[in-house]
Amino acid sequence: MKMKIGIVGFGFMGHCLANMFNSFDDIRLVAVADINPEQLKDAPEGVERYSSIEDMLEKADIDVVMISTPNPSHLEMVEKCAKAKKHIICEKPAALTVAEFDQMVKVAKENNVIFTVHQQRRWDKDYRIMKEVYDKEMLGDVYLIKSQLYGFNGYMHDWHIYPEMGGGMLYDWGVHLIDQILNMVDSKIDSIYADLRNVINEKVDDYFKILMKFKNGVTAEIELGTYYLTPKRAWFIGGNTGSAIIDGFDGEGRIVRTTHLLENVPGKITMTAAGPTRSFGPPPPGLLYEEELPKVSVSHRDYFEHFLKAFRGEEEIMVKPEEVRRVLAVMEAIRESARTGEAIRFEHE
Ligand SMILES: NC(=O)c1ccc[n+]([C@@H]2O[C@H](COP(=O)([O-])OP(=O)(O)OC[C@H]3O[C@@H](n4cnc5c(N)ncnc54)[C@H](O)[C@@H]3O)[C@@H](O)[C@H]2O)c1
């Protein structure tokens, strides 16, 4: 069964999604809707063009609506699509608050439609490699997972600089980076501490550091900066049998282990530029060795492959509303911690 889809909001992401749908035999892009006629000019040949969501819902023969309008309009769009009995894939962040998201889930349930969110970064290669390292317990007992993303632009683009548009990096990349960690660490969260700053941008956050302590003993640290001038996407996982490191979206990196643990480490003094040290001099030759990271083959197409199966009733939806809600709840705790300067207890019965 082919899936007939319409896109509302044919801007940057709408265009990316149209290209994605075009690569599927079983997904047919039937219609696009946008209030700005300029955006509709380059819609693919044969695709119906509408100037409003209402018009598209009334006239287009579609099963699913992909919502890629600006963040504050998502609730209104979800309500309209659900009431028109269309299944829904909504762009991230699905909602700006948990309360708003709960309304979305309610209206989707009442109308018996599928409601999911485009968290396609669960299929990023760098993330999937680290998830495999974690899932297969390749590093023994993990104590720390670090996920870092740094850029040099400083200022953000377009609507991202306006708070009333749901701008700022926490709503933008933060929602992906948190979603990745929550889908890696299968444990309740004990506490959340965060620093959220405006380094260059006056009105919206452009730097954050988030510490999430999980009940299973893992601490996750997520750090992002738009003006952090060592641009990179990096990961570190530390366990008691090794460390895993990634530098770059393509997942370049390694696992580092020691041939043996130094027992009763002799108090050997090494001279360094920082003076004598017994703990942090260079490792003895042959102590450290490297292994390859696991190979993974993933792409953002996988998100829609799974959605197609869910649409046909062959499998459960992969990005579940309760998972999206948890990410939004974590984001509310992050804002509270940043505002109060305190660690926030989370998921305490
Ligand atoms: N999943 C991802 O990785 C990812 C990446 C980028 C953007 N996004 C999300 O996609 C959404 C859109 O972001 P963008 O960067 O494409 O924005 P954009 O400004 O480029 O596009 C938004 C489009 O929506 C149209 N629009 C606004 N109000 C409308 C309405 N009421 N009805 C119909 N059309 C309307 C605008 O005219 C514009 O063409 C945001 O929620 C954003 O967070 C997700």
Short mmCIF file of C-alpha atoms and ligand atoms in Angstrom, two decimals, residues 8-13 33-36 39 68-71 74 77 91-93 118 120 159 176, ligand 1:
data_model
loop_
_atom_site.label_atom_id
_atom_site.label_comp_id
_atom_site.label_asym_id
_atom_site.label_seq_id
_atom_site.Cartn_x
_atom_site.Cartn_y
_atom_site.Cartn_z
CA VAL A 8 2.46 21.82 5.41
CA GLY A 9 5.21 24.44 5.68
CA PHE A 10 7.26 24.27 2.51
CA GLY A 11 10.36 26.13 3.71
CA PHE A 12 13.84 24.74 4.36
CA MET A 13 12.72 21.52 6.01
CA ALA A 33 0.75 23.88 1.56
CA ASP A 34 2.37 27.16 2.54
CA ILE A 35 1.02 30.63 3.31
CA ASN A 36 3.93 32.16 1.38
CA GLN A 39 7.78 28.94 -1.29
CA SER A 68 7.13 21.50 8.96
CA THR A 69 5.79 24.91 9.86
CA PRO A 70 7.44 27.08 12.56
CA ASN A 71 7.45 25.71 16.09
CA HIS A 74 2.63 22.90 15.61
CA MET A 77 -1.55 22.13 12.86
CA GLU A 91 8.69 18.35 13.09
CA LYS A 92 10.72 18.71 16.24
CA PRO A 93 10.40 20.28 18.72
CA HIS A 118 10.55 13.64 13.23
CA GLN A 120 15.48 11.39 12.72
CA TRP A 159 13.57 32.58 13.00
CA HIS A 176 17.86 15.88 19.24
N1 LIG B 1 14.24 17.40 12.10
C1 LIG B 1 15.20 18.28 11.86
O1 LIG B 1 16.38 17.98 11.93
C2 LIG B 1 14.84 19.71 11.50
C3 LIG B 1 15.75 20.52 10.82
C4 LIG B 1 15.36 21.82 10.50
C5 LIG B 1 14.11 22.30 10.89
N2 LIG B 1 13.27 21.48 11.56
C6 LIG B 1 11.94 21.96 12.01
O2 LIG B 1 11.12 22.22 10.88
C7 LIG B 1 10.23 23.29 11.17
C8 LIG B 1 10.39 24.35 10.08
O3 LIG B 1 11.70 24.87 10.13
P1 LIG B 1 12.37 25.52 8.82
O4 LIG B 1 13.77 25.80 9.19
O5 LIG B 1 12.07 24.69 7.63
O6 LIG B 1 11.56 26.89 8.74
P2 LIG B 1 11.30 27.77 7.44
O7 LIG B 1 11.01 29.13 7.96
O8 LIG B 1 12.36 27.58 6.44
O9 LIG B 1 9.95 27.12 6.84
C9 LIG B 1 8.71 27.23 7.47
C10 LIG B 1 7.66 27.38 6.38
O10 LIG B 1 6.37 27.36 6.98
C11 LIG B 1 5.55 28.32 6.33
N3 LIG B 1 4.45 28.67 7.21
C12 LIG B 1 4.47 29.47 8.31
N4 LIG B 1 3.25 29.49 8.89
C13 LIG B 1 2.45 28.69 8.12
C14 LIG B 1 1.09 28.33 8.22
N5 LIG B 1 0.30 28.77 9.21
N6 LIG B 1 0.59 27.50 7.27
C15 LIG B 1 1.36 27.04 6.26
N7 LIG B 1 2.67 27.37 6.13
C16 LIG B 1 3.21 28.17 7.05
C17 LIG B 1 6.50 29.47 6.03
O11 LIG B 1 6.00 30.31 5.00
C18 LIG B 1 7.76 28.72 5.62
O12 LIG B 1 7.79 28.47 4.24
C19 LIG B 1 10.59 23.77 12.57
O13 LIG B 1 9.73 23.17 13.50
C20 LIG B 1 12.01 23.27 12.77
O14 LIG B 1 12.37 23.09 14.11
C21 LIG B 1 13.60 20.19 11.86
#
